[in-house]
Short mmCIF file of C-alpha atoms in Angstrom, two decimals:
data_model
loop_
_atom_site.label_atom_id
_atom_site.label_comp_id
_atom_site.label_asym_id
_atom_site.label_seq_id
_atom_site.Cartn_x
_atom_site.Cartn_y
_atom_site.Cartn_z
CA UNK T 3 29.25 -18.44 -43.77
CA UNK T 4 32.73 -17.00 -43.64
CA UNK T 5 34.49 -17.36 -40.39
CA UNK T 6 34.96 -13.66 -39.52
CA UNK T 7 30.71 -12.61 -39.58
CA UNK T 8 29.04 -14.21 -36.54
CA UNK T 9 27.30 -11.65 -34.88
CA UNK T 10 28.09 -12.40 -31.02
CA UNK T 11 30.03 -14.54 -29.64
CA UNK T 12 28.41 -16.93 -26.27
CA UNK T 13 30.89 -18.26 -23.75
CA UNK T 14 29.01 -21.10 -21.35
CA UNK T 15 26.57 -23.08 -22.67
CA UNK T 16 24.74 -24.15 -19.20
CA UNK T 17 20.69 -23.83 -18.95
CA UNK T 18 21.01 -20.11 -19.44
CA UNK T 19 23.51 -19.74 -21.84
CA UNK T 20 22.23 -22.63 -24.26
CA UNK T 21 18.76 -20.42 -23.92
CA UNK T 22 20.28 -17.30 -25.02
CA UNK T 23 21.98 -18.57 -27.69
CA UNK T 24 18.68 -20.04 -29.27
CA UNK T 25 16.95 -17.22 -28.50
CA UNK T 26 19.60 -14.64 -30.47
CA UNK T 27 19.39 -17.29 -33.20
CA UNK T 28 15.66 -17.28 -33.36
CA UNK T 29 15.88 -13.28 -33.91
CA UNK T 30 17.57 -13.45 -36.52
CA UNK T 31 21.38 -13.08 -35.42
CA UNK T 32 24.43 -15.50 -36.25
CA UNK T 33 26.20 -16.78 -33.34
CA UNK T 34 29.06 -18.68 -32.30
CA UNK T 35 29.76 -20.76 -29.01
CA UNK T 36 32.13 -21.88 -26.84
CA UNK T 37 32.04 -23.86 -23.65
CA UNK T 38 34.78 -25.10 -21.11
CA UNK T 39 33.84 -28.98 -22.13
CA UNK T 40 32.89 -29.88 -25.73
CA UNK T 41 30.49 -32.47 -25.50
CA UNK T 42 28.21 -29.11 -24.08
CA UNK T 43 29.11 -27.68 -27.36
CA UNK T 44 28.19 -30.74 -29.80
CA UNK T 45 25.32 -31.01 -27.94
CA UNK T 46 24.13 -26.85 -28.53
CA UNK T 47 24.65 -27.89 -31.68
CA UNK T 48 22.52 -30.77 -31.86
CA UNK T 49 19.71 -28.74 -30.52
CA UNK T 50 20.35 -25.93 -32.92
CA UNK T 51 19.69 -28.22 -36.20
CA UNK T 52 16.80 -30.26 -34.74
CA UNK T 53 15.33 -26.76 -33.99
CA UNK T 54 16.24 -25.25 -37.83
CA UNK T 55 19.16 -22.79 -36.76
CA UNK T 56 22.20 -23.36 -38.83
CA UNK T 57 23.58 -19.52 -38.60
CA UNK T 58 26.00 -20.99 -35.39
CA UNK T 59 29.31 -22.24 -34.97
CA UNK T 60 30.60 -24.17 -31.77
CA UNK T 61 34.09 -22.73 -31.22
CA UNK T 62 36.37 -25.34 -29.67
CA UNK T 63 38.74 -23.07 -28.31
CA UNK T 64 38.54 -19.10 -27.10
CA UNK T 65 41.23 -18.12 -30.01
CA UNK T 66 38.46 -19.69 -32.72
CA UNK T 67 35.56 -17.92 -31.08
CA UNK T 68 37.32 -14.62 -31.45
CA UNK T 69 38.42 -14.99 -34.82
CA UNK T 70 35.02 -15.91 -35.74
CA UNK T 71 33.34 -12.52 -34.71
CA UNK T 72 32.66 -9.27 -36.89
CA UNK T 73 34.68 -6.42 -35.66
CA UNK T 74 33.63 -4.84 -33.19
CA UNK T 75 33.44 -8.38 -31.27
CA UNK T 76 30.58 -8.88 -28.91
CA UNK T 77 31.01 -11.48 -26.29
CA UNK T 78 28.51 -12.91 -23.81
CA UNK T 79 30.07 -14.87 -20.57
CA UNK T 80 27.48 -16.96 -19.18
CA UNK T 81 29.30 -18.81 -16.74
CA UNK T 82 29.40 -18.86 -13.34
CA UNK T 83 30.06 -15.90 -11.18
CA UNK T 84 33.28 -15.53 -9.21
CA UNK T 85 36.60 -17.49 -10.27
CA UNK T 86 35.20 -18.80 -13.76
CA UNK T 87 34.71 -14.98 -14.90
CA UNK T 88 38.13 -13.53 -14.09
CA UNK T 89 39.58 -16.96 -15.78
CA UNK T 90 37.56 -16.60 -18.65
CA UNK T 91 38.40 -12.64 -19.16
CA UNK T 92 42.13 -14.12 -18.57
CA UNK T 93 41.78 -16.74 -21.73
CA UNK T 94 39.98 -13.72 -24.05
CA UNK T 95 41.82 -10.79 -22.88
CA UNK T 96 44.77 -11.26 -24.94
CA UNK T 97 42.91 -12.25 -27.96
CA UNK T 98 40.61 -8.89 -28.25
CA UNK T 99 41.17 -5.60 -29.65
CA UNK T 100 40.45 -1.60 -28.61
CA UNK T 101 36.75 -1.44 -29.02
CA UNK T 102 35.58 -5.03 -28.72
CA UNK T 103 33.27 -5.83 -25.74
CA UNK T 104 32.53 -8.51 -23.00
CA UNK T 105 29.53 -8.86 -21.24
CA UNK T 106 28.49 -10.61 -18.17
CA UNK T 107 25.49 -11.82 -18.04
CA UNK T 108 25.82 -13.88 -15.11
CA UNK T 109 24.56 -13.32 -11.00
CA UNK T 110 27.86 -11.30 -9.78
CA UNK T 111 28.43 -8.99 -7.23
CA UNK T 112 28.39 -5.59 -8.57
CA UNK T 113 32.08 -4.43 -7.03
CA UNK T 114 33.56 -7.15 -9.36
CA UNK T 115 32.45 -6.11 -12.17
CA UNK T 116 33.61 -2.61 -11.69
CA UNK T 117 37.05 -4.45 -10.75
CA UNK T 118 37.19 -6.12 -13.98
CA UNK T 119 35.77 -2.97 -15.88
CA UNK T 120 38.78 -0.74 -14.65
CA UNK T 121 41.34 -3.55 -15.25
CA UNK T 122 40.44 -3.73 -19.15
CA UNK T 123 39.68 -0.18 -19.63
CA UNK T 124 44.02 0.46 -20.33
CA UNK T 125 43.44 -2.05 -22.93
CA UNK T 126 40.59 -0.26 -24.82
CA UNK T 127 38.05 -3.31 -24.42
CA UNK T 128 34.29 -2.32 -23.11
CA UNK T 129 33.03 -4.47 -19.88
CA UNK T 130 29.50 -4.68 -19.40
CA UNK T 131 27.43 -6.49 -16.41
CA UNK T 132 24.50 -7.16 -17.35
CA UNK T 133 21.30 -8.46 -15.32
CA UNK T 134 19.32 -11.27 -16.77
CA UNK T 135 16.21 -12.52 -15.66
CA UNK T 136 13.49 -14.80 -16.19
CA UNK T 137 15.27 -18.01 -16.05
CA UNK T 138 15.49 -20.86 -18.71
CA UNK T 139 11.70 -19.77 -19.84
CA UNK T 140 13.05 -16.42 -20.07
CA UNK T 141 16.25 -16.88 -21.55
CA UNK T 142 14.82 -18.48 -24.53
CA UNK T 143 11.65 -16.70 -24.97
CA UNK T 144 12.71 -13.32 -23.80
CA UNK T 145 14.03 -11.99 -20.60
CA UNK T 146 14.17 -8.58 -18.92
CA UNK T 147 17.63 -7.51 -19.28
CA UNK T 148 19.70 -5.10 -16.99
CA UNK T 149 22.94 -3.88 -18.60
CA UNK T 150 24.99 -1.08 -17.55
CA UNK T 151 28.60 -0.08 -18.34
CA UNK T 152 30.29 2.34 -20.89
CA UNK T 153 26.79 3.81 -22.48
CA UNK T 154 28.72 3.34 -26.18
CA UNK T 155 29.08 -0.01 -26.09
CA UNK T 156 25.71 -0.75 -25.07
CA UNK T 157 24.55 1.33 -27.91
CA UNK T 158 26.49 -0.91 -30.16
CA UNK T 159 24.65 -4.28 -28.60
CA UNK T 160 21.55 -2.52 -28.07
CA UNK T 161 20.31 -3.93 -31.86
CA UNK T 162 20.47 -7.36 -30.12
CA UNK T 163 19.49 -7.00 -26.72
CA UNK T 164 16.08 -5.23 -27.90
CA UNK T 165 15.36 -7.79 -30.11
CA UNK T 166 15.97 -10.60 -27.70
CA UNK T 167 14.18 -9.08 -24.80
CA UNK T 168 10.77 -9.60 -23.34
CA UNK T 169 8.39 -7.69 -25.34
CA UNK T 170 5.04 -5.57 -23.65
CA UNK T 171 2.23 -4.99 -25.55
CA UNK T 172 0.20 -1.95 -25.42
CA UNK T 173 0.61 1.25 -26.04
CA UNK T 174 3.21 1.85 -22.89
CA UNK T 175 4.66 -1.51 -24.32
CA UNK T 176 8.30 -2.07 -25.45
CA UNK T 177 11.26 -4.25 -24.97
CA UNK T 178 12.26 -5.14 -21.57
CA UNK T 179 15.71 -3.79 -21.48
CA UNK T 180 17.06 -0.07 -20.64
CA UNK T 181 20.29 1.23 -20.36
CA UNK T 182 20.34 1.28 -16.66
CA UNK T 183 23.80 3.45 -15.76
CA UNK T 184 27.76 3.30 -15.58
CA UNK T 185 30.06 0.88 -14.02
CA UNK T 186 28.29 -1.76 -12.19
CA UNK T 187 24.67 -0.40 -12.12
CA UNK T 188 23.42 -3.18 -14.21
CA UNK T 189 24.15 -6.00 -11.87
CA UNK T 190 23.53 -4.10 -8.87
CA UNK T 191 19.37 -3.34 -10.18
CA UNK T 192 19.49 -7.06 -10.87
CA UNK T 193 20.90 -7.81 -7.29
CA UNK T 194 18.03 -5.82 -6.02
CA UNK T 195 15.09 -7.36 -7.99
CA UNK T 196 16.28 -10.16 -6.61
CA UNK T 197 16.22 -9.30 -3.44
CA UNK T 198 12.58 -8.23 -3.92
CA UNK T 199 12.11 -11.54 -5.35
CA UNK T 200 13.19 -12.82 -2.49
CA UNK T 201 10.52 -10.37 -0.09
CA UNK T 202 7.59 -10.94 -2.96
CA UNK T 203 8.26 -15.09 -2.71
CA UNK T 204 8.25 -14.99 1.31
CA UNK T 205 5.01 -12.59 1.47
CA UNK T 206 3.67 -15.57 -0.87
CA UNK T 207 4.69 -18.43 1.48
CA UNK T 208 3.43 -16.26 4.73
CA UNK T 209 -0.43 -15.89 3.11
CA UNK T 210 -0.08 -19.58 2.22
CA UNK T 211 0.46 -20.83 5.38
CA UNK T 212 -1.78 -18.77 7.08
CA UNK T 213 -4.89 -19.72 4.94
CA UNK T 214 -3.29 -23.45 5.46
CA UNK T 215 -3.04 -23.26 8.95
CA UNK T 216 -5.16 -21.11 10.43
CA UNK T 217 -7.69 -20.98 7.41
CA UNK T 218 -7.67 -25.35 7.37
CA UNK T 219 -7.54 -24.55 3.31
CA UNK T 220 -6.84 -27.64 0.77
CA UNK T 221 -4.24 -27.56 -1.84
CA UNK T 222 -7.34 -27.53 -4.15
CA UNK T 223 -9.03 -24.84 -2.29
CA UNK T 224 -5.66 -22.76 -2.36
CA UNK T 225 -5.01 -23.14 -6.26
CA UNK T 226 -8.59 -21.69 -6.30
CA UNK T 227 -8.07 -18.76 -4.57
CA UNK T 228 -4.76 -18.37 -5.86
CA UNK T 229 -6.10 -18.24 -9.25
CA UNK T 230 -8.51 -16.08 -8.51
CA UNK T 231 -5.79 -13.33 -7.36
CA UNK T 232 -4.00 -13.75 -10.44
CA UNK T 233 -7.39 -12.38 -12.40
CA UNK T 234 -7.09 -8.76 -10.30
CA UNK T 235 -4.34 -6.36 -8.55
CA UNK T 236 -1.91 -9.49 -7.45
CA UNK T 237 -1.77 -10.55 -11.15
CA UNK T 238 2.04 -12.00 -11.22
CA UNK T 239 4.29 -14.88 -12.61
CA UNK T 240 4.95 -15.79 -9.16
CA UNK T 241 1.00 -15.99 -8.25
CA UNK T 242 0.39 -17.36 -11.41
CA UNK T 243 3.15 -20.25 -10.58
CA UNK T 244 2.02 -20.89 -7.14
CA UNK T 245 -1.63 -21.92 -8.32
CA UNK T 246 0.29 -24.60 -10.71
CA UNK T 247 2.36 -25.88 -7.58
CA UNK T 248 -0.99 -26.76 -5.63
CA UNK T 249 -2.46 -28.39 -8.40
CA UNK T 250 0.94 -30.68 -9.10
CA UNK T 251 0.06 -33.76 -8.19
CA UNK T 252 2.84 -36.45 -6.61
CA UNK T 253 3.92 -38.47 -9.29
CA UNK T 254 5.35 -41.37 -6.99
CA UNK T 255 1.73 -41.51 -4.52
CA UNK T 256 -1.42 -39.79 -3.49
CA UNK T 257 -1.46 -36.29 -3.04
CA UNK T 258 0.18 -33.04 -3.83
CA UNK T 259 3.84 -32.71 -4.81
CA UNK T 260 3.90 -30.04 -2.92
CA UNK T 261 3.46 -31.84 0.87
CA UNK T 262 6.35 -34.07 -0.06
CA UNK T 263 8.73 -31.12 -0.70
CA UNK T 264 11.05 -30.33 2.23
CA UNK T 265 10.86 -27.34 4.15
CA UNK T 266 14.19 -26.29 3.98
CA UNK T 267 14.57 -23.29 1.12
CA UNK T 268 18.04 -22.47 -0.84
CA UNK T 269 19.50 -19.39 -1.74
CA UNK T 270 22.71 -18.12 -4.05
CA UNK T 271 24.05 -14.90 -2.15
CA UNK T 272 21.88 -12.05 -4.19
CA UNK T 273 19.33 -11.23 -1.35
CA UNK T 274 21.96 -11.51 1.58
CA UNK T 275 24.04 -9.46 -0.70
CA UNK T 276 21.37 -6.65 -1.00
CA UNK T 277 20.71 -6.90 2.74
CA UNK T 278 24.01 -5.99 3.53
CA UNK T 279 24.71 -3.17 0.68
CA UNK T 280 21.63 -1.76 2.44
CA UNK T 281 22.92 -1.75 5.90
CA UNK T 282 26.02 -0.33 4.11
CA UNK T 283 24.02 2.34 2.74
CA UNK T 284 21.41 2.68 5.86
CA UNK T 285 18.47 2.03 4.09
CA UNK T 286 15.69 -0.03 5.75
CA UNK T 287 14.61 -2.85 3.97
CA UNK T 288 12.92 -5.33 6.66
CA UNK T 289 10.48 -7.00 4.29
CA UNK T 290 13.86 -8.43 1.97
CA UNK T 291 16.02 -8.72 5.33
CA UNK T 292 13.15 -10.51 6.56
CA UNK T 293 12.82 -12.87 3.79
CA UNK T 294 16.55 -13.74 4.00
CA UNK T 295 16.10 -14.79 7.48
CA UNK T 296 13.56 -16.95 6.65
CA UNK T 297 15.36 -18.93 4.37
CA UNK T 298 17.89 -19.16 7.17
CA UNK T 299 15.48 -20.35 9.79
CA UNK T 300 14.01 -22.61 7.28
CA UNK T 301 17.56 -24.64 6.29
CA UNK T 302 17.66 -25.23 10.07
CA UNK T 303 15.54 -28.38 10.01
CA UNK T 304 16.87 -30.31 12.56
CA UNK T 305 17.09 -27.31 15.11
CA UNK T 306 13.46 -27.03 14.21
CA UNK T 307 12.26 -30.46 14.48
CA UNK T 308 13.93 -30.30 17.91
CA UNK T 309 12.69 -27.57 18.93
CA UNK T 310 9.23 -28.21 18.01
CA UNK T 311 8.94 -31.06 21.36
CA UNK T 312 10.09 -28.02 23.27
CA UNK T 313 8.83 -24.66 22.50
CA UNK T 314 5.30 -24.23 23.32
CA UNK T 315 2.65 -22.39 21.06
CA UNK T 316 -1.09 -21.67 21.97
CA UNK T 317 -4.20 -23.41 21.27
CA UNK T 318 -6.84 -22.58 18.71
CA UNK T 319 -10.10 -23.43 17.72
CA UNK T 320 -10.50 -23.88 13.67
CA UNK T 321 -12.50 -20.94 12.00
CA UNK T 322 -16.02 -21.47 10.74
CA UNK T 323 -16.76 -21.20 7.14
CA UNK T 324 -17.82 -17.65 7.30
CA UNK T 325 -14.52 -16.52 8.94
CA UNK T 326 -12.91 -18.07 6.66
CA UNK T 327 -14.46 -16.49 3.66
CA UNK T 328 -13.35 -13.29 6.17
CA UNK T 329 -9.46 -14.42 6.13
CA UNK T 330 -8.74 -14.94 2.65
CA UNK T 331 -10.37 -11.59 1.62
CA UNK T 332 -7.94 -10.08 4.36
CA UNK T 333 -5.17 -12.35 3.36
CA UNK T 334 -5.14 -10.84 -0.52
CA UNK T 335 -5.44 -7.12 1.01
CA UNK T 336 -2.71 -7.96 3.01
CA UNK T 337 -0.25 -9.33 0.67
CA UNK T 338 -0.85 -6.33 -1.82
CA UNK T 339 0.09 -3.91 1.09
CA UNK T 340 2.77 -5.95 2.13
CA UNK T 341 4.24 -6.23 -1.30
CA UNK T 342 3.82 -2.37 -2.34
CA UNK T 343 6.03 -1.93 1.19
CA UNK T 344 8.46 -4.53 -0.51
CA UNK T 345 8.44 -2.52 -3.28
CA UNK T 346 9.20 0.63 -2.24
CA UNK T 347 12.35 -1.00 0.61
CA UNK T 348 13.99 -1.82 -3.05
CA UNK T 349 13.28 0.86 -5.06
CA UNK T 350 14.27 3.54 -2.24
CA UNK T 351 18.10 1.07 -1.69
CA UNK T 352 17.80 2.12 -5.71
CA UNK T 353 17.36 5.96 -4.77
CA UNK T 354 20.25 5.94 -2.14
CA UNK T 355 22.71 3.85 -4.15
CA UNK T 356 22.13 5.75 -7.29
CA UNK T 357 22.76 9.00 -5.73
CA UNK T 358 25.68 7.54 -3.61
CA UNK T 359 27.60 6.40 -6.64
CA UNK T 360 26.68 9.09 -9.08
CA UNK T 361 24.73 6.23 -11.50
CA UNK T 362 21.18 8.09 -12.51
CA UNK T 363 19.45 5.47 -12.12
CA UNK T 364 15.90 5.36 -14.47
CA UNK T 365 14.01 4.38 -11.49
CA UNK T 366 10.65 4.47 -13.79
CA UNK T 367 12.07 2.55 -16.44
CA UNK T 368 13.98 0.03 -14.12
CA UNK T 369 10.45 -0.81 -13.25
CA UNK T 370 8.77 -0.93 -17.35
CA UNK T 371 11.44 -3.55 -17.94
CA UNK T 372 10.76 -5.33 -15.16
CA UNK T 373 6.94 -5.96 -16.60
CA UNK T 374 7.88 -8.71 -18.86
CA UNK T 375 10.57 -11.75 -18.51
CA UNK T 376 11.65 -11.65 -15.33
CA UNK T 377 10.66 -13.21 -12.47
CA UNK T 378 9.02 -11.06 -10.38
CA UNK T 379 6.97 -9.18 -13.55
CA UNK T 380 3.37 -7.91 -12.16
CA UNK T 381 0.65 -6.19 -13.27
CA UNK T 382 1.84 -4.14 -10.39
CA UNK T 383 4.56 -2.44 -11.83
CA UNK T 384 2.92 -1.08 -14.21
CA UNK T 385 1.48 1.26 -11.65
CA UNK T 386 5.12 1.67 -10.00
CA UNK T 387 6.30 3.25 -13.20
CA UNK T 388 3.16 5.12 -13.61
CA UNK T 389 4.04 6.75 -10.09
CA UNK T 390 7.69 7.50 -11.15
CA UNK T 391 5.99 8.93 -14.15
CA UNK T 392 4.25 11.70 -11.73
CA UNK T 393 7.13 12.21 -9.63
CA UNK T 394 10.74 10.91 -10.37
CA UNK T 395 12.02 12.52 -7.30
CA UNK T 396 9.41 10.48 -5.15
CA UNK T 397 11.60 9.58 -2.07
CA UNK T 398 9.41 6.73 -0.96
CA UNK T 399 6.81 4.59 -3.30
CA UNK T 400 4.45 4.58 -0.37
CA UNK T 401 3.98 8.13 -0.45
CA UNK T 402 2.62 8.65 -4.19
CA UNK T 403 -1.01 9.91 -3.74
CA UNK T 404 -2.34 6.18 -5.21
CA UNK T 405 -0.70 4.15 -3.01
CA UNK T 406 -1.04 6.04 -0.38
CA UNK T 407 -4.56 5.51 -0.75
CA UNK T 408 -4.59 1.73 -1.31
CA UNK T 409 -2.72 0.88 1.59
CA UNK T 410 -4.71 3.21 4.43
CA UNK T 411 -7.77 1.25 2.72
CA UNK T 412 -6.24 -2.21 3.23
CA UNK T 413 -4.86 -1.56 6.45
CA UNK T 414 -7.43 -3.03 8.67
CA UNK T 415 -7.20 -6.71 7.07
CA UNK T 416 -3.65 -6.18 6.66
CA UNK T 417 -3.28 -5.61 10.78
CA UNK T 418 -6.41 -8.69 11.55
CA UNK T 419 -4.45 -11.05 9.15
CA UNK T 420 -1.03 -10.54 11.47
CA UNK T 421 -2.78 -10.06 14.51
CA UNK T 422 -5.22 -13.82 14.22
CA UNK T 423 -1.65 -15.22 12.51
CA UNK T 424 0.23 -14.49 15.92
CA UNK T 425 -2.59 -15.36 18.04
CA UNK T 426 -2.09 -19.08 16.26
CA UNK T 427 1.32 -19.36 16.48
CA UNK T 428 1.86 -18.85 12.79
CA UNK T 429 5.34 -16.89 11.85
CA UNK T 430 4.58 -13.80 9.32
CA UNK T 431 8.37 -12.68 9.47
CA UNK T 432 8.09 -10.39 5.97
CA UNK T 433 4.58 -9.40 6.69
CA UNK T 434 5.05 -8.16 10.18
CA UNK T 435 8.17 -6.32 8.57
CA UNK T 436 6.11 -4.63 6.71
CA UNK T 437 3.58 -3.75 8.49
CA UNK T 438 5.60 -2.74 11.24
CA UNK T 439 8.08 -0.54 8.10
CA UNK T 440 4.63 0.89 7.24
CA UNK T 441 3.82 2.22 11.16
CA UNK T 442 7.20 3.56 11.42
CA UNK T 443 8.09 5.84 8.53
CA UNK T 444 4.26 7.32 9.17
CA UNK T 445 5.00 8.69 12.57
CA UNK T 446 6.36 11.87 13.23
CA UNK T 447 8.20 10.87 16.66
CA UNK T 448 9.54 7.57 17.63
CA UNK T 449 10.96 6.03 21.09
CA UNK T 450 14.47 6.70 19.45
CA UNK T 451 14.49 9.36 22.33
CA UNK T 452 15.02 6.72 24.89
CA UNK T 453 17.53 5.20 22.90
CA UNK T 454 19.73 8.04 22.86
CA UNK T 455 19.16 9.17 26.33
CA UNK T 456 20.29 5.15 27.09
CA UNK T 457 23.42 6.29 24.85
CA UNK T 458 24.08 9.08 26.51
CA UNK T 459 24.15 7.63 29.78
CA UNK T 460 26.25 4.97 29.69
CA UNK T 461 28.58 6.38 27.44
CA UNK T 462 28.36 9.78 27.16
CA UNK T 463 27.24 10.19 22.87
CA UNK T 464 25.24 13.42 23.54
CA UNK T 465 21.73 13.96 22.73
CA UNK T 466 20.13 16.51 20.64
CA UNK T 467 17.15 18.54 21.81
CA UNK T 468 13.92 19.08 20.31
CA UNK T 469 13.37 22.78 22.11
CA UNK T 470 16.92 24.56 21.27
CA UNK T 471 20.00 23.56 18.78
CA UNK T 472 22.94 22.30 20.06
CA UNK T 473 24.42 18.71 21.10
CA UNK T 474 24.39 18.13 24.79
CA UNK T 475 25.66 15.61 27.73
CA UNK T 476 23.73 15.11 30.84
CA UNK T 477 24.37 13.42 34.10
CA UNK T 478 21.35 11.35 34.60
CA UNK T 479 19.49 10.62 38.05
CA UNK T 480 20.92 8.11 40.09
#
């Protein structure tokens, strides 16, 4: 193959990037590679022949990848977010020409690539960030992918990026990838399925440890009823995952894998950062805020363990076989609520920051892509788009006519589940939050009254009445 008609060019060959690359090469389109170290390189290239790809080139240095590319070039950074991006743009920059492209595909924060998007526009060059998720599965298989920038140059990559996708069946079927809007819309939709990845993985843990604790439940029991949910409404990747995980058993002893995992979960930055463009934005999202601080509680295991010989919780009698039968029905209504109100906390920070920054955002497509690849795809969003499909101006998910429905009919298990989880001393952070979200935005009047007469007491920040217009001061009783 001549040196100049590689199709796309793929900078970091990590997990994801040595994914994507087999994946573009699978479909059909040439592509060469470069990577910081070279033994990454000769061993992409390894893989590539054992697997029957020979259309690919490993670049050894950023001026070979460039002069490898058909004009327009199209280059995809998959390296880490932060430092390694700006260095990489740094190394290409000079090498590229007025109408050639560069694409992030990595986890960063939307602000920088709007940064870097203004600081290569004098030059002519197109920046793109662009969500990707489904992880290394994904990646090679076919992810949902979230790309937004100038809407011409992802025109020009859209031949690739539909062929590489995640792919629906059906009749509403199609690749999972959109143009999602200008500047840095693409990584901010991705920051915020994260975040509800976050909210949709704690809601998981939450109904796990209350059939656990206060159900008694086995590991076998659990991948039982787990599986079962995956047949009907919760149908998920992340369901479908969590029945695996119960069934794993340890391979150094007796047991699950799962009891010998510490309780102490991880996290990269994407749902803290979506809790605070939220608060930025004043949009409620306690379910994902919720989750975060979870995660935060949980990587405080010594605190905890000391804690535990100090804090005293109350004492329960186990449940007898027909209660609970009782508790997992109520368990499954009560994650579905809990996860429509996670839902519609991400889709409505989606609303406001679309309208704030002038992107459009395709609310109802955001959510087709999201069927297939990614991480949190559901049989449930099907329905979400469905609802954006009646109404795209719907200010809150929770008010389309369907879901409306569903939750007032799941309500009662939904409230039993949180009430016999806190009368056993087990935390339901995210599903509290939103059951608690729920209550709130469905009541016309609120105790916000005696906030602001506190306010206006102590230092005088007026009050508004609900009788007559105007904004008013009082001098309250002594």
């Amino acid at each position: 193959m001549s040196e100049t008609q590689y199709d796309v060019g793929l900078v970091g060959l990590a997990v994801m990037g040595e994914n994507l690359a087999l994946n573009m090469l699978e479909k059909g389109f040439s592509v060469a590679v470069h990577n910081r170290t070279s033994d990454r390189i000769d061993a992409f290239l390894q893989r590539a022949s054992r697997e029957g790809f020979v259309r690919t080139k490993g670049a050894r240095t950023a001026e070979d990848l460039v002069c490898s590319l058909r004009r327009p070039r199209r280059i995809l950074l998959m390296v880490k977010a932060g430092q390694p991006v700006d260095d990489t743009i740094d190394r290409l920059r000079p090498l590229l020409e007025p109408g050639d492209m560069i694409v992030d595909g990595g986890n960063e924060h939307f602000t920088h690539t709007e940064r870097r998007a203004r600081a290569l526009e004098s030059s002519g060059i197109h920046y793109l960030g662009m969500g990707v998720s489904g992880g290394e599965e994904g990646a090679r298989n076919g992810p949902s992918l979230m790309p937004g920038g100038p809407r011409a140059a992802y025109e020009s990559l859209a031949p690739v990026l539909t062929r590489i996708a995640a792919q629906v069946e059906g009749q509403d079927g199609g690749p999972c990838v959109t143009y999602i809007g200008p500047g840095g819309a693409g990584h901010y939709v991705k920051m915020v399925h994260n975040g509800i990845e976050y909210g949709d993985m704690q809601l998981i843990a939450e109904s796990y440890d209350v059939l656990r604790r206060v159900g008694g439940l086995s590991n076998a029991e659990l991948a039982e009823v787990f599986s079962t949910w995956n047949l009907g409404e919760l149908q998920s990747f992340l369901i479908e995952i969590t029945a695996r995980i119960f069934r794993t058993p340890d391979p150094e002893g007796p047991g699950e894998l799962l009891d010998k995992v510490l309780d102490a979960s991880g996290m990269k930055g994407t749902g803290k950062w979506t809790v605070q463009d939220a608060l930025e934005l004043g949009v409620p999202i306690p379910v994902i805020a919720s989750a975060v601080d979870a995660r935060i509680l949980s990587s405080q295991k010594a605190d905890r363990v000391a804690q535990s010989t100090i804090l005293q919780g109350p004492q329960t009698a186990p449940l007898d076989p027909a209660q609970r039968q009782q508790l997992v029905d109520d368990v499954r209504a009560a994650l579905y609520a809990s996860k429509a109100c996670s839902y519609a906390q991400g889709l409505q920070l989606l609303s406001v920051a679309s309208q704030t920054r002038g992107w459009n955002l395709p609310l109802g497509d955001i959510a087709a892509i999201w069927r297939g690849g990614c991480i949190i795809r559901a049989q449930f969003l099907s329905r979400i788009k469905a609802a954006f499909d009646r109404d795209s101006q719907l200010r809150n998910l929770l008010c389309d006519p369907s879901f409306a429905q569903e939750l007032a009919q799941r309500q009662e298990p939904w409230r039993r589940v949180i009430g016999l989880a806190a009368a056993h001393g087990v935390p339901t952070l995210a599903m509290s939050g939103a059951l608690s979200y729920y209550d709130t935005i469905r009541q016309s009047r609120l105790p916000a009254n005696l906030i602001q007469s506190q306010r206006d007491l102590f230092g005088a920040h007026t009050y508004q009445r609900t009788d007559k217009p105007g904004t008013f001061h009082s001098e309250w009783a002594k």
